[in-house]
Short mmCIF file of C-alpha atoms in Angstrom, two decimals:
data_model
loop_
_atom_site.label_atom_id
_atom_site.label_comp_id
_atom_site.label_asym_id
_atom_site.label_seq_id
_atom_site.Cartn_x
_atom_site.Cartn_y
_atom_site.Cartn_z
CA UNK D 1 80.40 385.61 116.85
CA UNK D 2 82.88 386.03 119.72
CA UNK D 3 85.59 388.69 118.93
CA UNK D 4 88.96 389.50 120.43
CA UNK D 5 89.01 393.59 120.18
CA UNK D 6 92.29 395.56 120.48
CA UNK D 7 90.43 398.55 121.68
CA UNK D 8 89.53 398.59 125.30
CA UNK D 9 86.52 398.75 126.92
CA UNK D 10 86.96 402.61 127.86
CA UNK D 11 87.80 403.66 124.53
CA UNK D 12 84.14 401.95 123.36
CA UNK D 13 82.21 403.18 126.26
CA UNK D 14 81.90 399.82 127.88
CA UNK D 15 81.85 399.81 131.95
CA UNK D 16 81.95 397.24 135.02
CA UNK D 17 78.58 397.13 136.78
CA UNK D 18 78.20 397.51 140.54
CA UNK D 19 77.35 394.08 142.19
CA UNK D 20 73.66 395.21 142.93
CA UNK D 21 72.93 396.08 138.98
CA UNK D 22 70.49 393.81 136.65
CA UNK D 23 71.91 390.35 136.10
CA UNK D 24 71.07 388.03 133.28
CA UNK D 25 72.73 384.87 134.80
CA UNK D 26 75.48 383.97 136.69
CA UNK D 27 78.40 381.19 135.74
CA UNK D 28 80.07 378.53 138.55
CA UNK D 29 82.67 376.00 138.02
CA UNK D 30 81.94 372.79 139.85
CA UNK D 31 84.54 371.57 142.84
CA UNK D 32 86.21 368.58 141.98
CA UNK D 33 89.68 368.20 143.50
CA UNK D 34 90.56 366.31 146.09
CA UNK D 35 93.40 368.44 147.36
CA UNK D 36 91.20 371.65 147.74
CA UNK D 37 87.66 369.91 148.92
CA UNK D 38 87.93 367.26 151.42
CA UNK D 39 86.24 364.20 150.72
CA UNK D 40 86.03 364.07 147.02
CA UNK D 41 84.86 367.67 147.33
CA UNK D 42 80.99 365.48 148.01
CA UNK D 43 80.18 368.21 151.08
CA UNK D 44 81.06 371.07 148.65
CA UNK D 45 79.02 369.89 145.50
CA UNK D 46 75.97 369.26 148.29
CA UNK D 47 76.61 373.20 149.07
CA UNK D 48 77.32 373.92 145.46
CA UNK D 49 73.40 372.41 144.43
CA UNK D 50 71.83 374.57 147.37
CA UNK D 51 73.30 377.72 145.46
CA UNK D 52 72.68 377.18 142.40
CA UNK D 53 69.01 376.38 142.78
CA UNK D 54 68.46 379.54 144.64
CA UNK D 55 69.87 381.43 141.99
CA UNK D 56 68.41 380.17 139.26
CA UNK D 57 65.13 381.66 140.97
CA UNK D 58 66.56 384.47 140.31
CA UNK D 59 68.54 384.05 136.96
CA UNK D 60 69.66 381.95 134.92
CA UNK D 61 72.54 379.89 136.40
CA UNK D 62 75.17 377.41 134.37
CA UNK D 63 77.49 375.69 136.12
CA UNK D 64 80.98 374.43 134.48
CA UNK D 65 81.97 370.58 134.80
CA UNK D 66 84.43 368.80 133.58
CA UNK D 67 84.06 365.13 131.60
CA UNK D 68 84.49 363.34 134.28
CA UNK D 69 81.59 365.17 136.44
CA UNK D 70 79.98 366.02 134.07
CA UNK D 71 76.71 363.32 134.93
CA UNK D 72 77.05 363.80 138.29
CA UNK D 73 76.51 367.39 138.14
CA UNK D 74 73.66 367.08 135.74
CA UNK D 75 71.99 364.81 138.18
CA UNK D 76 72.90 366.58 141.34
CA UNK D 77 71.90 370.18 140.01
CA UNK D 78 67.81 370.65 139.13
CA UNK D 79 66.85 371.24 135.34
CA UNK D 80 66.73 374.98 136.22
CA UNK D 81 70.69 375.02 136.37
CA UNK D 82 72.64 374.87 132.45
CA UNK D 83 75.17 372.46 132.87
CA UNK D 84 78.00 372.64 130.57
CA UNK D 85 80.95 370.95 130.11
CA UNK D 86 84.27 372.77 130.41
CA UNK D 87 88.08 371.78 131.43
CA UNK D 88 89.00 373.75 134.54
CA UNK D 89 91.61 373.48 137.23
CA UNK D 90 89.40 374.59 140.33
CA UNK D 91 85.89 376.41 140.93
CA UNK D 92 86.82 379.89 141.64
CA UNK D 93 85.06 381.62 138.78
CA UNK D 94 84.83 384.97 140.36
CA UNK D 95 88.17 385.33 139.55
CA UNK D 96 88.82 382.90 136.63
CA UNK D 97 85.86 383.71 134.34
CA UNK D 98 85.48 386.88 132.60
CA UNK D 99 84.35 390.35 133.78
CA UNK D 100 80.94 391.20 131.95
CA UNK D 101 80.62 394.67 130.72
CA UNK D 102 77.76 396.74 129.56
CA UNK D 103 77.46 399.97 127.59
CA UNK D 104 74.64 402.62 127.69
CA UNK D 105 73.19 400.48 124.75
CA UNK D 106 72.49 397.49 126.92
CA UNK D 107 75.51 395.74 125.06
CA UNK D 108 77.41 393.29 126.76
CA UNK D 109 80.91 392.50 126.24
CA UNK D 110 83.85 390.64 128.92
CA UNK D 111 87.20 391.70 130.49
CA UNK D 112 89.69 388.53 130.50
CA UNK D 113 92.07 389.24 132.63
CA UNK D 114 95.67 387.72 132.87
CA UNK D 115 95.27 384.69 135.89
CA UNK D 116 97.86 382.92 138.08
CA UNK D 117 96.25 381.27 140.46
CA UNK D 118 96.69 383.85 143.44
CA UNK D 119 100.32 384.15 142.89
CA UNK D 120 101.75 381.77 140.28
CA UNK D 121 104.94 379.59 141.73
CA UNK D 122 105.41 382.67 144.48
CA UNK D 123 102.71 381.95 146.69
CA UNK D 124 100.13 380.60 143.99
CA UNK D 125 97.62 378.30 145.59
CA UNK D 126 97.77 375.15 143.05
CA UNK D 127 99.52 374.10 139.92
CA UNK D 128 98.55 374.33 136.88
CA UNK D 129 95.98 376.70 136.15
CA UNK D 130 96.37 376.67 132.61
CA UNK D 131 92.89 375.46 132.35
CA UNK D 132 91.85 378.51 134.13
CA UNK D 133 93.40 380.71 131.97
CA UNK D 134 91.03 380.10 128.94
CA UNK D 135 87.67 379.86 130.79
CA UNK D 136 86.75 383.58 130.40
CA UNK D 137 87.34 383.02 126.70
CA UNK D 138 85.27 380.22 126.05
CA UNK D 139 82.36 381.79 128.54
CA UNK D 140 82.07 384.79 126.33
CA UNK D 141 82.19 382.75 123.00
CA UNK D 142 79.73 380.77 124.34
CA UNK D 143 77.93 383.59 124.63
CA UNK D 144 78.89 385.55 121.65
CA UNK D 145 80.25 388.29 123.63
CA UNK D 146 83.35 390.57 122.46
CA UNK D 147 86.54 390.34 124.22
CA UNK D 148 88.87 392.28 125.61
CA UNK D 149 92.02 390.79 126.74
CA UNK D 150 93.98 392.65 129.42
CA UNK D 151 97.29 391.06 130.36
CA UNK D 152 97.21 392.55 134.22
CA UNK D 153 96.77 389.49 136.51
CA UNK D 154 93.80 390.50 138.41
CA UNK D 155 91.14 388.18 140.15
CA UNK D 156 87.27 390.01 140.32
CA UNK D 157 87.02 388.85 143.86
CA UNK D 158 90.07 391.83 144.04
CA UNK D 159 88.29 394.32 142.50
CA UNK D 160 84.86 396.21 143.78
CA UNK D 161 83.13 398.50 141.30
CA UNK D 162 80.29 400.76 141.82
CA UNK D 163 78.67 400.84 138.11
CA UNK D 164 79.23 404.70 138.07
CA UNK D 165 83.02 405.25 137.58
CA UNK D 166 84.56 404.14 141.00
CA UNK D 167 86.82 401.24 141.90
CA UNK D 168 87.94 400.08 145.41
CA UNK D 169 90.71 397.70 145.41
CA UNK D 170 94.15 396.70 147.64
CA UNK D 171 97.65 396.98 146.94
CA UNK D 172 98.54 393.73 148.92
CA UNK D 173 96.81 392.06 146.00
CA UNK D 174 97.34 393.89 143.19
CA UNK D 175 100.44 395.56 144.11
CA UNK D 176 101.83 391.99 145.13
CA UNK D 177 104.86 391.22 143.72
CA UNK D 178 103.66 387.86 142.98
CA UNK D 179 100.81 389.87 140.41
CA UNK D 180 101.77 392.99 139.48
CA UNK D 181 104.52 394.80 141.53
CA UNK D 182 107.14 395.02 138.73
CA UNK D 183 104.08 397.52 136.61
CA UNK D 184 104.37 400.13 139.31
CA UNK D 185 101.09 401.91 140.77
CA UNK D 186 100.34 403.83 137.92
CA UNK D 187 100.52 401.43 135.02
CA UNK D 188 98.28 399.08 137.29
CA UNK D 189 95.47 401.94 137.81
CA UNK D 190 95.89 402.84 133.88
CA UNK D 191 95.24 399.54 133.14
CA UNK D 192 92.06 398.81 135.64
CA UNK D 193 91.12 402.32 134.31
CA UNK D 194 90.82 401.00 130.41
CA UNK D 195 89.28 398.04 131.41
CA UNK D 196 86.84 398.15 133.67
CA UNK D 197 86.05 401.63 132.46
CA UNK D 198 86.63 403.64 135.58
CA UNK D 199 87.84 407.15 136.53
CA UNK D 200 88.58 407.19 140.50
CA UNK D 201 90.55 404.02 141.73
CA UNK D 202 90.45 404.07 145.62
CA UNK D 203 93.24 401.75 147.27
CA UNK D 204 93.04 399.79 151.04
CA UNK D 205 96.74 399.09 151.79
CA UNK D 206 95.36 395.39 153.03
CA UNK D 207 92.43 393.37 152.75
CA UNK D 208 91.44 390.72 155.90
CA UNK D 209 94.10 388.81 157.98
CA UNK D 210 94.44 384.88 157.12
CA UNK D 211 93.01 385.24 153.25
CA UNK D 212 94.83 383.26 150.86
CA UNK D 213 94.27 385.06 148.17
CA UNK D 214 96.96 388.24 149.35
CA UNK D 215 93.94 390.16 150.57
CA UNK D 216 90.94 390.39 148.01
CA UNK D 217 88.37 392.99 148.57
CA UNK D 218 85.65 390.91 149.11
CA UNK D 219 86.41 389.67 152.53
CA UNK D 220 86.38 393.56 153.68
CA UNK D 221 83.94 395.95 151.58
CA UNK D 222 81.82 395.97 149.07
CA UNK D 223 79.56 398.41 147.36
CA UNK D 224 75.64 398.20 148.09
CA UNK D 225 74.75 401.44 145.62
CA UNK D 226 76.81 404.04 144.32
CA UNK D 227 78.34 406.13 147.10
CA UNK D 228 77.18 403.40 149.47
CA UNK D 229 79.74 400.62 151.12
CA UNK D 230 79.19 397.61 153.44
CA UNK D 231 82.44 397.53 155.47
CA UNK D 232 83.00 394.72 157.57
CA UNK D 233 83.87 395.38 161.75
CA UNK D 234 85.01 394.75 164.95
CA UNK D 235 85.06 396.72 168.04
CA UNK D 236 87.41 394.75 169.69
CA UNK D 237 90.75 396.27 169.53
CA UNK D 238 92.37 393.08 170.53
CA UNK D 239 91.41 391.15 167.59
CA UNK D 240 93.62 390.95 164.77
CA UNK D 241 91.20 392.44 162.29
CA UNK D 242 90.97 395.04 164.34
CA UNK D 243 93.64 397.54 162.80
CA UNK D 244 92.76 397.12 159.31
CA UNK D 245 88.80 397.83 159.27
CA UNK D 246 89.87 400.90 161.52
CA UNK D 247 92.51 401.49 158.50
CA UNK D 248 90.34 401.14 155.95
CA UNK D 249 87.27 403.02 157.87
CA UNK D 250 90.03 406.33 157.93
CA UNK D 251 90.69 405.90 154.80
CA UNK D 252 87.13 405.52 152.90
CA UNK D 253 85.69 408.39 155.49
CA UNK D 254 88.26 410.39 153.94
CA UNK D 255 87.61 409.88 150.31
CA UNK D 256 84.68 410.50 147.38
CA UNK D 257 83.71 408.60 144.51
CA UNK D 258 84.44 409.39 141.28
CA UNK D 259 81.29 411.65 141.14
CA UNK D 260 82.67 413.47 144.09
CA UNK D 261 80.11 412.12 146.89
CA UNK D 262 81.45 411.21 150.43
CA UNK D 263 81.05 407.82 150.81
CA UNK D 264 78.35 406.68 153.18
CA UNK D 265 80.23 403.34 155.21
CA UNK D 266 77.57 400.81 156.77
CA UNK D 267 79.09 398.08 159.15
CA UNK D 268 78.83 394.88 158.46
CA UNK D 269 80.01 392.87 162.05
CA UNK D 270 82.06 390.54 160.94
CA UNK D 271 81.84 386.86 162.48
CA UNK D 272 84.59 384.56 164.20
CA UNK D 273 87.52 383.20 162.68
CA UNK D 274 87.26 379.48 161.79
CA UNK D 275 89.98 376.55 161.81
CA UNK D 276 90.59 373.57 160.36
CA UNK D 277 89.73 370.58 162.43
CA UNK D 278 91.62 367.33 162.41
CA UNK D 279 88.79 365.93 160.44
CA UNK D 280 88.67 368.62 157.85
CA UNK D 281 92.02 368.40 157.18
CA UNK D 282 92.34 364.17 157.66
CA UNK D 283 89.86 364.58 154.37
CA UNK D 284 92.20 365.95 151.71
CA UNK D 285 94.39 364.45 149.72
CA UNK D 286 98.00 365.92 149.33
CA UNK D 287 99.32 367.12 145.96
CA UNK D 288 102.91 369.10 144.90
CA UNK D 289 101.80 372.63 143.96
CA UNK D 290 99.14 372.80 146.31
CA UNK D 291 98.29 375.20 149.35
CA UNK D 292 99.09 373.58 151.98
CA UNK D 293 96.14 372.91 154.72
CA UNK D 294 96.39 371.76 158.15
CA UNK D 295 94.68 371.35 161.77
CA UNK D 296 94.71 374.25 162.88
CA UNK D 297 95.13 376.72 160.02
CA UNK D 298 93.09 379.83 160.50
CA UNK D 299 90.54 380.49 157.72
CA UNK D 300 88.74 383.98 156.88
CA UNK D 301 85.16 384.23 157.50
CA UNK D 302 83.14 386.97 156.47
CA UNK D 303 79.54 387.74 155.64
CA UNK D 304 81.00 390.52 152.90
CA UNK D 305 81.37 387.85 150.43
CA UNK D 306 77.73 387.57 149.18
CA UNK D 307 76.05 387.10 146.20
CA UNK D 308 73.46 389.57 145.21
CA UNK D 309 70.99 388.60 142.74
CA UNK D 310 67.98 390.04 140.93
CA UNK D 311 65.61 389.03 143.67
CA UNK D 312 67.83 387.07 146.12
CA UNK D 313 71.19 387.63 148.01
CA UNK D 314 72.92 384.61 149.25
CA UNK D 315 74.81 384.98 152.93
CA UNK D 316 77.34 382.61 153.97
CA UNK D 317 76.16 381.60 157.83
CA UNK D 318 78.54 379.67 159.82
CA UNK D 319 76.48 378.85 163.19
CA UNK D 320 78.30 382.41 164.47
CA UNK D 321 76.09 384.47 167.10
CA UNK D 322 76.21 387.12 164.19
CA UNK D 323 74.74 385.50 161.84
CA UNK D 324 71.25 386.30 162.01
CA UNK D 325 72.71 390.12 162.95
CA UNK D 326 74.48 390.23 159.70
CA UNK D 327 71.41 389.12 157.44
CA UNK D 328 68.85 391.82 159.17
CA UNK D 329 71.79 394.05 158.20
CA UNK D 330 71.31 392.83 154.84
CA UNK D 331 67.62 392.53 154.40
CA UNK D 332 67.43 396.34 155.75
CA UNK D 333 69.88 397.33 152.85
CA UNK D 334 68.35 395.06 150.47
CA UNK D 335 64.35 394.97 151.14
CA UNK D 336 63.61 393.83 147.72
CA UNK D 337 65.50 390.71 147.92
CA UNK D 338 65.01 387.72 149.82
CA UNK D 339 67.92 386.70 152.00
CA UNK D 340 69.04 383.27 152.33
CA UNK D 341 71.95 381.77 154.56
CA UNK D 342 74.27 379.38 153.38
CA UNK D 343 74.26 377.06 156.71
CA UNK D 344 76.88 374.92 155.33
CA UNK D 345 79.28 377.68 153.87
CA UNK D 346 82.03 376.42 155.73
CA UNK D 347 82.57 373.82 153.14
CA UNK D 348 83.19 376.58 150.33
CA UNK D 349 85.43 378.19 152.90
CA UNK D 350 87.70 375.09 153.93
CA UNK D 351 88.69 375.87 150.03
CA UNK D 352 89.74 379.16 150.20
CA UNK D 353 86.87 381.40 149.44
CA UNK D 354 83.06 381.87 149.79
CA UNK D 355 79.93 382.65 148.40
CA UNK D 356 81.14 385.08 146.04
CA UNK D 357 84.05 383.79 145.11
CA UNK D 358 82.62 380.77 143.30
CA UNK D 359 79.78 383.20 141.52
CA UNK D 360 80.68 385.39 138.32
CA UNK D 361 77.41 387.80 137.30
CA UNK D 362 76.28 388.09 133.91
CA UNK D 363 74.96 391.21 134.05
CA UNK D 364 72.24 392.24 131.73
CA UNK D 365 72.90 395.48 130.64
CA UNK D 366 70.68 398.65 131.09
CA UNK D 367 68.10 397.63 128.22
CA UNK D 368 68.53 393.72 127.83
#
């Protein structure tokens, strides 16, 4: 039975993994709307079936439909995918679905966090996300995991942990006044403190130029292994990016974790910025509340936002002369996994996000 605690997850020695820890599963919602995914969103759910059955060769993978999908998806996705049926508002489930915890016990337990769709009515990218506020609940009831219910709006794809007391974050996005400027800087780091179970909170003023989502982490670092970060790069001074990687390169050269180890920085080369096309953006339907996308609109592409598995790590590719660069990068940090390029990643990214963003690990806990 599913419990809402008032304790917090530091109090009962419960932590947030690092991305490259044990994973029992991992939960996606399924793209639907037709003002976010062009065409019916039918190019994203043929993307959406290529990830999930590479996953679930790795863990177990259920993927979140509503009614009205709800046969589609079960006959688009293989038998190896769970397929359950759940109201949602869009597919962004790194940030909508719960944070899974673990203990030294190999316990498992979730983090909801307060959500607002990347900014509510200042900035937010669609209206309503009121489904979207109650899908970490019903994931960890499903489960019959404990939950703790923070009320600091926060989005996963915002927050990098490294499993050992460490969190690397930005204050465009939390800081944002459309989040959590009115808390100040130190009720937001006591709060990601108690529950994500850190000690050391290391803040980026910025995260990557032309991200929607007020400059998430995951388009810029992320940790590989405690004391270890993948930082994406340019050499190119006259690129826009240019500044903050050189920014954030300064600043994480500069700092230790929260173990007191000098973080070792590995660069990731980052690829070239996309656009919408007059087709892409001929294909979506227009709705009040909506972010607003047009021919021409500049769209962040980065290889940072992966997901790593128990035996596979999924790469968005996007026919870039560093793609193949960026996966040797990533099979010579990962040489256990298998690496596997998303060719048509685009598709997620004409929506706002990638690879990572649409993925939410269940991770197994130390003994599980």
């Amino acid at each position: 039975m599913s419990r809402t605690l008032s304790s917090t997850p530091r109090e009962d020695g419960f932590r947030m993994p690092g991305e490259f820890e044990p994973k029992k599963g991992c939960w996606l919602g399924w793209p639907e709307r037709s003002d976010v995914w062009r065409n019916g969103a039918k190019p994203a759910q043929k993307v959406w079936v290529e990830i999930c059955t590479a996953i679930s060769s790795s863990e177990q993978v259920t993927v979140c439909v509503s009614q009205s999908q709800y046969e589609n998806a079960r006959n688009m996705l293989p038998e190896t995918v769970r397929v359950v049926e759940m109201s949602t508002n869009d597919a962004w489930f790194r940030d909508s679905a719960c944070a899974f915890l673990v203990n030294d016990k190999g316990d498992v337990r979730g983090t909801d966090w307060a959500f607002n769709a990347y900014g509510g009515l200042n900035g937010g990218l669609y209206f309503p996300w009121d489904k979207d506020e109650k899908i970490a609940q019903k994931i960890l009831e499903i489960e019959n995991f404990d939950r703790y219910r923070s009320s600091l709006i926060a989005e996963m794809g915002g927050i990098q942990c490294d499993g050992q007391g460490t969190l690397l974050t930005t204050e465009q996005c939390l800081l944002n006044v459309n989040r959590n400027g009115h808390l100040g800087k130190a009720a937001v780091e006591q709060e990601l403190r108690d529950y994500m179970g850190v000690e050391k909170i290391i803040w980026l003023p910025r995260g990557c130029k032309f991200d929607e989502t007020d400059g998430h982490i995951d388009d810029l670092a992320c940790w590989i292994a405690p004391g270890e970060l993948l930082l994406q790069w340019t050499d190119d001074s006259s690129d826009p990016q240019y500044e903050i990687y050189q920014e954030a390169y300064e600043i994480l050269s500069r700092s230790t974790d929260a173990r007191g180890r000098k973080i070792k920085i590995h660069k990731m080369p980052q690829p070239k910025a996309l656009e919408w096309t007059e087709e892409e953006a001929s294909g979506l339907d227009v709705a009040q509340g909506t972010h607003s996308r047009v021919v021409g609109t500049k769209i962040c592409a980065s290889y940072i936002n992966y997901y790593v598995g128990n035996s596979v790590i999924m790469v968005p590719a996007y026919d870039d002369p560093m793609d193949e660069p960026a996966q040797a990068i990533l099979r010579e940090l990962f040489p256990k996994h298998k690496v596997i390029a998303i060719q048509n990643a685009r598709e997620i990214l004409l929506g706002g996000g990638n690879v990572a963003c649409i993925t939410q690990p269940q991770y197994a806990g130390i003994t599980s």
